[in-house]
PDB file of C-alpha atoms in Angstrom:
ATOM      1  CA  MET A   1     107.913 112.484  67.537  1.00 65.00           C
ATOM      2  CA  MET A   2     105.549 115.028  69.100  1.00 75.00           C
ATOM      3  CA  TRP A   3     101.925 114.201  69.795  1.00 87.00           C
ATOM      4  CA  ASN A   4     100.941 117.358  71.676  1.00 86.00           C
ATOM      5  CA  PHE A   5     101.043 120.614  69.713  1.00 88.00           C
ATOM      6  CA  LYS A   6     100.992 124.137  71.180  1.00 86.00           C
ATOM      7  CA  GLU A   7      99.074 125.450  68.187  1.00 91.00           C
ATOM      8  CA  ASP A   8      96.327 122.810  68.586  1.00 90.00           C
ATOM      9  CA  ASN A   9      93.336 124.591  70.141  1.00 91.00           C
ATOM     10  CA  THR A  10      90.750 122.088  68.920  1.00 95.00           C
ATOM     11  CA  SER A  11      88.709 119.951  71.301  1.00 92.00           C
ATOM     12  CA  ALA A  12      89.063 116.206  71.735  1.00 93.00           C
ATOM     13  CA  VAL A  13      86.748 114.065  69.626  1.00 94.00           C
ATOM     14  CA  ILE A  14      86.031 111.802  72.597  1.00 92.00           C
ATOM     15  CA  THR A  15      86.163 113.078  76.179  1.00 94.00           C
ATOM     16  CA  ALA A  16      85.613 111.252  79.450  1.00 94.00           C
ATOM     17  CA  ASP A  17      82.443 113.282  80.030  1.00 92.00           C
ATOM     18  CA  LYS A  18      81.030 112.338  76.619  1.00 92.00           C
ATOM     19  CA  HIS A  19      81.914 108.688  77.039  1.00 91.00           C
ATOM     20  CA  ILE A  20      80.344 108.540  80.495  1.00 91.00           C
ATOM     21  CA  ALA A  21      77.160 110.117  79.129  1.00 89.00           C
ATOM     22  CA  SER A  22      76.998 107.612  76.282  1.00 86.00           C
ATOM     23  CA  SER A  23      77.651 104.561  78.481  1.00 76.00           C
ATOM     24  CA  ARG A  24      75.498 105.287  81.528  1.00 63.00           C
ATOM     25  CA  LYS A  25      72.199 104.284  79.909  1.00 51.00           C
ATOM     26  CA  GLY A  26      70.393 106.781  82.103  1.00 43.00           C
ATOM     27  CA  GLY A  27      71.995 105.778  85.391  1.00 54.00           C
ATOM     28  CA  GLY A  28      74.343 108.202  87.155  1.00 78.00           C
ATOM     29  CA  ILE A  29      77.305 107.255  89.349  1.00 88.00           C
ATOM     30  CA  SER A  30      78.154 109.233  92.473  1.00 89.00           C
ATOM     31  CA  LEU A  31      81.684 108.774  93.800  1.00 95.00           C
ATOM     32  CA  PRO A  32      83.540 109.914  96.914  1.00 95.00           C
ATOM     33  CA  GLU A  33      86.464 112.303  96.442  1.00 95.00           C
ATOM     34  CA  THR A  34      89.196 109.720  97.178  1.00 97.00           C
ATOM     35  CA  ALA A  35      89.830 106.716  94.952  1.00 97.00           C
ATOM     36  CA  VAL A  36      92.209 103.799  95.462  1.00 98.00           C
ATOM     37  CA  LEU A  37      93.495 102.200  92.258  1.00 98.00           C
ATOM     38  CA  PHE A  38      94.952  98.693  92.373  1.00 98.00           C
ATOM     39  CA  TYR A  39      97.597  97.822  89.790  1.00 96.00           C
ATOM     40  CA  MET A  40      98.304  94.350  91.146  1.00 93.00           C
ATOM     41  CA  HIS A  41      96.414  91.082  91.386  1.00 91.00           C
ATOM     42  CA  GLY A  42      94.380  90.282  94.463  1.00 93.00           C
ATOM     43  CA  GLY A  43      93.723  93.773  95.771  1.00 95.00           C
ATOM     44  CA  ILE A  44      90.025  93.940  94.961  1.00 96.00           C
ATOM     45  CA  GLU A  45      89.379  90.430  96.277  1.00 96.00           C
ATOM     46  CA  TYR A  46      91.287  91.167  99.485  1.00 96.00           C
ATOM     47  CA  MET A  47      89.298  94.348 100.047  1.00 95.00           C
ATOM     48  CA  ILE A  48      85.951  92.637  99.605  1.00 96.00           C
ATOM     49  CA  SER A  49      86.945  89.746 101.906  1.00 96.00           C
ATOM     50  CA  ASN A  50      88.488  91.809 104.706  1.00 96.00           C
ATOM     51  CA  TYR A  51      86.680  95.183 104.745  1.00 96.00           C
ATOM     52  CA  ASP A  52      83.071  96.313 104.959  1.00 96.00           C
ATOM     53  CA  THR A  53      82.460  97.270 101.350  1.00 97.00           C
ATOM     54  CA  GLU A  54      79.586  97.863  98.964  1.00 96.00           C
ATOM     55  CA  LEU A  55      79.279  97.788  95.195  1.00 96.00           C
ATOM     56  CA  ILE A  56      78.784 101.214  93.625  1.00 96.00           C
ATOM     57  CA  SER A  57      78.413  99.948  90.075  1.00 94.00           C
ATOM     58  CA  LYS A  58      79.161  96.774  88.129  1.00 93.00           C
ATOM     59  CA  HIS A  59      80.209  98.933  85.199  1.00 92.00           C
ATOM     60  CA  PHE A  60      82.712 101.706  85.817  1.00 94.00           C
ATOM     61  CA  PRO A  61      82.273 103.770  82.617  1.00 93.00           C
ATOM     62  CA  SER A  62      85.868 103.866  81.394  1.00 93.00           C
ATOM     63  CA  PHE A  63      86.663 103.745  77.687  1.00 93.00           C
ATOM     64  CA  LEU A  64      88.987 100.738  77.536  1.00 91.00           C
ATOM     65  CA  ASN A  65      87.643  98.247  80.040  1.00 86.00           C
ATOM     66  CA  SER A  66      84.465  98.282  82.095  1.00 87.00           C
ATOM     67  CA  ARG A  67      84.847  96.770  85.571  1.00 93.00           C
ATOM     68  CA  PRO A  68      83.214  97.060  89.008  1.00 96.00           C
ATOM     69  CA  ILE A  69      83.840  99.946  91.377  1.00 96.00           C
ATOM     70  CA  TYR A  70      83.324  99.617  95.126  1.00 97.00           C
ATOM     71  CA  ARG A  71      83.107 101.775  98.224  1.00 96.00           C
ATOM     72  CA  ILE A  72      84.327 101.246 101.780  1.00 94.00           C
ATOM     73  CA  LYS A  73      81.181 101.720 103.831  1.00 94.00           C
ATOM     74  CA  ASN A  74      80.972 104.800 106.059  1.00 93.00           C
ATOM     75  CA  SER A  75      83.996 106.339 104.381  1.00 94.00           C
ATOM     76  CA  ASP A  76      84.831 108.776 101.603  1.00 95.00           C
ATOM     77  CA  VAL A  77      86.893 106.161  99.724  1.00 96.00           C
ATOM     78  CA  CYS A  78      86.093 104.125  96.614  1.00 97.00           C
ATOM     79  CA  PHE A  79      88.304 101.535  94.964  1.00 97.00           C
ATOM     80  CA  LEU A  80      88.690  99.626  91.713  1.00 97.00           C
ATOM     81  CA  HIS A  81      91.273  97.987  89.501  1.00 97.00           C
ATOM     82  CA  GLY A  82      93.168 100.704  87.644  1.00 97.00           C
ATOM     83  CA  GLY A  83      93.916  98.664  84.516  1.00 95.00           C
ATOM     84  CA  TRP A  84      97.247  97.522  83.109  1.00 95.00           C
ATOM     85  CA  GLY A  85      99.782  99.973  81.684  1.00 96.00           C
ATOM     86  CA  SER A  86      99.717 103.715  81.139  1.00 97.00           C
ATOM     87  CA  PRO A  87      96.864 104.009  78.583  1.00 97.00           C
ATOM     88  CA  MET A  88      94.407 102.143  80.809  1.00 97.00           C
ATOM     89  CA  ALA A  89      95.695 103.898  83.929  1.00 98.00           C
ATOM     90  CA  VAL A  90      95.037 107.316  82.381  1.00 98.00           C
ATOM     91  CA  ASP A  91      91.674 106.217  81.003  1.00 97.00           C
ATOM     92  CA  THR A  92      90.732 105.333  84.584  1.00 97.00           C
ATOM     93  CA  LEU A  93      92.115 108.618  85.899  1.00 98.00           C
ATOM     94  CA  GLU A  94      90.292 110.726  83.293  1.00 97.00           C
ATOM     95  CA  THR A  95      87.017 108.922  84.047  1.00 96.00           C
ATOM     96  CA  LEU A  96      87.391 109.336  87.810  1.00 97.00           C
ATOM     97  CA  ALA A  97      88.187 113.028  87.398  1.00 97.00           C
ATOM     98  CA  ALA A  98      85.074 113.503  85.254  1.00 96.00           C
ATOM     99  CA  LEU A  99      83.045 111.846  88.028  1.00 95.00           C
ATOM    100  CA  GLY A 100      84.357 114.264  90.657  1.00 95.00           C
ATOM    101  CA  VAL A 101      87.252 112.364  92.258  1.00 97.00           C
ATOM    102  CA  LYS A 102      89.903 114.781  93.560  1.00 97.00           C
ATOM    103  CA  LYS A 103      92.457 112.471  95.157  1.00 97.00           C
ATOM    104  CA  ILE A 104      93.957 109.204  93.893  1.00 98.00           C
ATOM    105  CA  ILE A 105      96.126 106.675  95.699  1.00 98.00           C
ATOM    106  CA  SER A 106      97.757 104.259  93.266  1.00 98.00           C
ATOM    107  CA  ILE A 107      98.763 100.870  94.679  1.00 98.00           C
ATOM    108  CA  GLY A 108     101.098  98.748  92.611  1.00 97.00           C
ATOM    109  CA  MET A 109     104.340  96.857  92.195  1.00 96.00           C
ATOM    110  CA  PHE A 110     107.747  97.676  90.773  1.00 96.00           C
ATOM    111  CA  GLY A 111     110.792  95.728  89.731  1.00 94.00           C
ATOM    112  CA  ALA A 112     113.862  96.790  91.697  1.00 94.00           C
ATOM    113  CA  PHE A 113     117.194  97.123  89.885  1.00 93.00           C
ATOM    114  CA  ALA A 114     119.427  99.023  92.337  1.00 94.00           C
ATOM    115  CA  GLU A 115     121.571  98.163  95.326  1.00 91.00           C
ATOM    116  CA  GLY A 116     119.840  98.601  98.663  1.00 91.00           C
ATOM    117  CA  VAL A 117     116.321  98.007  97.323  1.00 92.00           C
ATOM    118  CA  ASN A 118     114.952  94.492  97.660  1.00 90.00           C
ATOM    119  CA  SER A 119     111.792  92.463  97.239  1.00 89.00           C
ATOM    120  CA  GLY A 120     109.107  93.539  99.726  1.00 91.00           C
ATOM    121  CA  ASP A 121     110.469  97.074 100.143  1.00 94.00           C
ATOM    122  CA  ILE A 122     107.900  99.865  99.925  1.00 96.00           C
ATOM    123  CA  LEU A 123     108.592 102.798  97.639  1.00 97.00           C
ATOM    124  CA  ILE A 124     106.700 106.097  97.519  1.00 98.00           C
ATOM    125  CA  PRO A 125     108.397 107.644  94.493  1.00 98.00           C
ATOM    126  CA  GLY A 126     109.069 111.361  94.466  1.00 98.00           C
ATOM    127  CA  LYS A 127     109.803 111.284  90.755  1.00 98.00           C
ATOM    128  CA  ALA A 128     108.922 108.979  87.858  1.00 98.00           C
ATOM    129  CA  PHE A 129     110.934 109.166  84.648  1.00 98.00           C
ATOM    130  CA  THR A 130     108.744 108.958  81.563  1.00 97.00           C
ATOM    131  CA  GLU A 131     109.451 106.113  79.178  1.00 95.00           C
ATOM    132  CA  GLU A 132     105.774 105.674  78.314  1.00 96.00           C
ATOM    133  CA  GLY A 133     103.932 107.353  75.474  1.00 95.00           C
ATOM    134  CA  THR A 134     100.708 108.451  77.129  1.00 96.00           C
ATOM    135  CA  SER A 135     102.172 111.485  78.894  1.00 97.00           C
ATOM    136  CA  PHE A 136     103.372 112.930  75.585  1.00 95.00           C
ATOM    137  CA  HIS A 137      99.761 113.424  74.492  1.00 95.00           C
ATOM    138  CA  TYR A 138      99.326 115.857  77.404  1.00 95.00           C
ATOM    139  CA  PHE A 139     102.722 117.616  77.459  1.00 94.00           C
ATOM    140  CA  ASP A 140     104.955 118.444  74.505  1.00 87.00           C
ATOM    141  CA  LYS A 141     108.117 117.877  76.541  1.00 90.00           C
ATOM    142  CA  ILE A 142     108.374 115.817  79.690  1.00 94.00           C
ATOM    143  CA  GLU A 143     111.310 113.891  81.145  1.00 96.00           C
ATOM    144  CA  TYR A 144     109.707 112.977  84.458  1.00 97.00           C
ATOM    145  CA  SER A 145     106.626 113.677  86.538  1.00 98.00           C
ATOM    146  CA  LYS A 146     106.035 114.055  90.260  1.00 98.00           C
ATOM    147  CA  PRO A 147     103.269 113.211  92.735  1.00 98.00           C
ATOM    148  CA  ASN A 148     101.188 115.750  94.580  1.00 98.00           C
ATOM    149  CA  ALA A 149     103.578 117.148  97.197  1.00 97.00           C
ATOM    150  CA  GLN A 150     101.111 117.150 100.089  1.00 96.00           C
ATOM    151  CA  LEU A 151      99.936 113.584  99.512  1.00 97.00           C
ATOM    152  CA  HIS A 152     103.530 112.454  99.074  1.00 97.00           C
ATOM    153  CA  ARG A 153     104.533 113.902 102.449  1.00 96.00           C
ATOM    154  CA  LYS A 154     101.532 112.268 104.135  1.00 96.00           C
ATOM    155  CA  ALA A 155     102.390 108.906 102.617  1.00 97.00           C
ATOM    156  CA  LEU A 156     106.005 109.047 103.752  1.00 96.00           C
ATOM    157  CA  ARG A 157     104.864 109.821 107.304  1.00 95.00           C
ATOM    158  CA  HIS A 158     102.376 106.943 107.258  1.00 95.00           C
ATOM    159  CA  PHE A 159     104.559 104.125 105.923  1.00 95.00           C
ATOM    160  CA  ASP A 160     107.387 103.014 108.191  1.00 87.00           C
ATOM    161  CA  ASN A 161     110.730 102.583 106.421  1.00 89.00           C
ATOM    162  CA  ALA A 162     109.307 103.571 103.029  1.00 96.00           C
ATOM    163  CA  LYS A 163     111.749 104.942 100.490  1.00 94.00           C
ATOM    164  CA  ALA A 164     111.179 107.996  98.257  1.00 97.00           C
ATOM    165  CA  TYR A 165     113.573 107.122  95.434  1.00 97.00           C
ATOM    166  CA  SER A 166     112.796 107.732  91.762  1.00 98.00           C
ATOM    167  CA  ILE A 167     111.465 105.107  89.371  1.00 98.00           C
ATOM    168  CA  VAL A 168     110.998 104.693  85.621  1.00 98.00           C
ATOM    169  CA  THR A 169     107.674 103.937  83.922  1.00 98.00           C
ATOM    170  CA  THR A 170     107.868 101.928  80.715  1.00 97.00           C
ATOM    171  CA  ASP A 171     105.486 100.616  78.059  1.00 96.00           C
ATOM    172  CA  ALA A 172     107.762  97.729  77.092  1.00 95.00           C
ATOM    173  CA  PRO A 173     108.533  95.263  79.896  1.00 92.00           C
ATOM    174  CA  TYR A 174     110.512  93.014  77.554  1.00 94.00           C
ATOM    175  CA  ARG A 175     112.825  95.868  76.553  1.00 94.00           C
ATOM    176  CA  GLN A 176     114.246  96.589  79.990  1.00 92.00           C
ATOM    177  CA  THR A 177     117.775  95.844  78.858  1.00 94.00           C
ATOM    178  CA  PHE A 178     120.803  95.773  81.126  1.00 93.00           C
ATOM    179  CA  TYR A 179     122.151  98.782  79.234  1.00 95.00           C
ATOM    180  CA  LYS A 180     119.008 100.838  79.872  1.00 95.00           C
ATOM    181  CA  GLU A 181     118.708  99.834  83.508  1.00 95.00           C
ATOM    182  CA  ASN A 182     122.251 101.059  84.044  1.00 95.00           C
ATOM    183  CA  LEU A 183     121.308 104.411  82.451  1.00 96.00           C
ATOM    184  CA  TRP A 184     118.264 104.596  84.741  1.00 96.00           C
ATOM    185  CA  ARG A 185     120.452 103.951  87.799  1.00 96.00           C
ATOM    186  CA  GLU A 186     122.720 106.805  86.719  1.00 96.00           C
ATOM    187  CA  LYS A 187     119.652 109.086  86.824  1.00 96.00           C
ATOM    188  CA  GLY A 188     118.884 107.949  90.363  1.00 96.00           C
ATOM    189  CA  ALA A 189     116.065 105.528  89.599  1.00 98.00           C
ATOM    190  CA  VAL A 190     115.861 102.289  91.572  1.00 97.00           C
ATOM    191  CA  GLY A 191     113.008 100.433  89.865  1.00 97.00           C
ATOM    192  CA  VAL A 192     110.494 100.241  87.054  1.00 97.00           C
ATOM    193  CA  ASP A 193     106.715 100.004  86.689  1.00 97.00           C
ATOM    194  CA  MET A 194     104.134 100.587  83.932  1.00 97.00           C
ATOM    195  CA  GLU A 195     101.752 103.276  85.261  1.00 98.00           C
ATOM    196  CA  THR A 196     103.201 105.800  87.704  1.00 98.00           C
ATOM    197  CA  SER A 197     104.685 108.525  85.482  1.00 98.00           C
ATOM    198  CA  ALA A 198     101.483 108.711  83.427  1.00 98.00           C
ATOM    199  CA  LEU A 199      99.330 108.968  86.547  1.00 98.00           C
ATOM    200  CA  PHE A 200     101.526 111.752  87.929  1.00 98.00           C
ATOM    201  CA  SER A 201     101.651 113.743  84.691  1.00 98.00           C
ATOM    202  CA  VAL A 202      97.950 113.491  83.844  1.00 98.00           C
ATOM    203  CA  GLY A 203      97.023 114.090  87.470  1.00 98.00           C
ATOM    204  CA  LYS A 204      98.874 117.400  87.210  1.00 98.00           C
ATOM    205  CA  TYR A 205      97.168 118.148  83.886  1.00 97.00           C
ATOM    206  CA  LEU A 206      93.706 117.518  85.365  1.00 98.00           C
ATOM    207  CA  ASP A 207      94.473 119.045  88.791  1.00 97.00           C
ATOM    208  CA  VAL A 208      93.835 115.721  90.537  1.00 98.00           C
ATOM    209  CA  HIS A 209      96.103 114.915  93.484  1.00 98.00           C
ATOM    210  CA  VAL A 210      97.945 111.643  92.879  1.00 98.00           C
ATOM    211  CA  VAL A 211     100.397 109.606  94.931  1.00 98.00           C
ATOM    212  CA  SER A 212     101.811 106.177  94.167  1.00 98.00           C
ATOM    213  CA  VAL A 213     102.627 103.544  96.780  1.00 98.00           C
ATOM    214  CA  LEU A 214     104.585 100.618  95.370  1.00 98.00           C
ATOM    215  CA  ILE A 215     106.016  97.374  96.665  1.00 96.00           C
ATOM    216  CA  ALA A 216     109.059  95.691  95.129  1.00 94.00           C
ATOM    217  CA  SER A 217     107.760  92.462  93.644  1.00 91.00           C
ATOM    218  CA  ASP A 218     111.126  91.278  92.345  1.00 88.00           C
ATOM    219  CA  LYS A 219     114.805  92.178  92.116  1.00 88.00           C
ATOM    220  CA  HIS A 220     116.408  92.355  88.688  1.00 89.00           C
ATOM    221  CA  PRO A 221     119.896  90.902  88.218  1.00 85.00           C
ATOM    222  CA  MET A 222     122.461  93.680  88.024  1.00 80.00           C
ATOM    223  CA  LYS A 223     124.619  91.963  85.397  1.00 84.00           C
ATOM    224  CA  GLU A 224     123.897  89.683  82.457  1.00 85.00           C
ATOM    225  CA  ASN A 225     125.741  86.798  84.086  1.00 81.00           C
ATOM    226  CA  GLY A 226     123.941  87.343  87.412  1.00 72.00           C
ATOM    227  CA  GLU A 227     121.207  85.283  89.029  1.00 75.00           C
ATOM    228  CA  CYS A 228     118.197  84.714  86.762  1.00 71.00           C
ATOM    229  CA  TRP A 229     115.131  86.941  87.172  1.00 68.00           C
ATOM    230  CA  LYS A 230     112.144  85.551  89.120  1.00 67.00           C
ATOM    231  CA  TRP A 231     109.135  86.720  91.138  1.00 70.00           C
ATOM    232  CA  THR A 232     110.055  86.910  94.811  1.00 75.00           C
ATOM    233  CA  MET A 233     107.315  88.794  96.700  1.00 78.00           C
ATOM    234  CA  SER A 234     105.445  86.644  99.225  1.00 82.00           C
ATOM    235  CA  GLN A 235     101.679  86.474  99.721  1.00 86.00           C
ATOM    236  CA  LYS A 236     102.165  87.718 103.278  1.00 88.00           C
ATOM    237  CA  ASP A 237     103.998  90.799 101.959  1.00 88.00           C
ATOM    238  CA  ARG A 238     101.170  91.391  99.497  1.00 91.00           C
ATOM    239  CA  TYR A 239      98.401  91.247 102.115  1.00 93.00           C
ATOM    240  CA  ASN A 240     100.285  93.362 104.663  1.00 93.00           C
ATOM    241  CA  PHE A 241     100.892  95.904 101.926  1.00 95.00           C
ATOM    242  CA  PHE A 242      97.196  96.042 101.045  1.00 96.00           C
ATOM    243  CA  ASP A 243      96.271  96.709 104.693  1.00 96.00           C
ATOM    244  CA  LYS A 244      98.814  99.508 105.066  1.00 95.00           C
ATOM    245  CA  CYS A 245      97.620 101.172 101.869  1.00 96.00           C
ATOM    246  CA  ILE A 246      93.930 101.011 102.811  1.00 96.00           C
ATOM    247  CA  HIS A 247      94.623 102.447 106.258  1.00 95.00           C
ATOM    248  CA  PHE A 248      96.498 105.278 104.564  1.00 96.00           C
ATOM    249  CA  ALA A 249      93.625 105.908 102.149  1.00 96.00           C
ATOM    250  CA  LEU A 250      91.091 106.052 104.969  1.00 95.00           C
ATOM    251  CA  LYS A 251      93.300 108.408 106.939  1.00 91.00           C
ATOM    252  CA  SER A 252      93.972 110.625 103.924  1.00 86.00           C
ATOM    253  CA  SER A 253      90.288 111.017 103.099  1.00 79.00           C
ATOM    254  CA  ASP A 254      89.515 112.714 106.447  1.00 71.00           C
TER     255      ASP A 254
END
């Protein structure tokens, strides 16, 4: 099914600009050009506890879920929770773009399903195969999307031992069957998440530079009779990962 039509030259009924105008209640929001989006628990709390931050607004004016947005003091970096899944991720991205953000660093987790990639490994994907529906509202045909090339190179230089393998982004975490994961491996993908391909594709559509930095939160069994799935990432891995990502964001905003 197609959801984006070449002959459709009509405007959107609701745009990020219109929604922001209707939800501000007279108060404007000024944002720095670099935004950090957390797609994992604990990131916002860790930032507030360990960095000099300030609240920009209690109500980030996104369509699907209003939440606070913060700033790292004396920097050109803001941060907030990006939402869960591709629709919320793109809602956040569209809203940030309408507010003037030019660069986005997405911080999240992925489930690893390939040999040589294990829990705690950091991945900076150079390609994300699209198994989510949001991207198909922006492009009529899309198999995969890619990050901004310049940001991707910077990220790979910053993170020691990071991998640049491909991933898959899905809308259906309970339909990651062994059959499909084997097909994904054959395409060169090593893991799965729920936001990255949509962020890459819509970032390209809006001319916003996007890169994704992911940590393997778990390792999927390779065969049906293998070891049962479970969460395996430690709290220490999580906090170290947050620090590395924030240092990268601060460096990238210069």
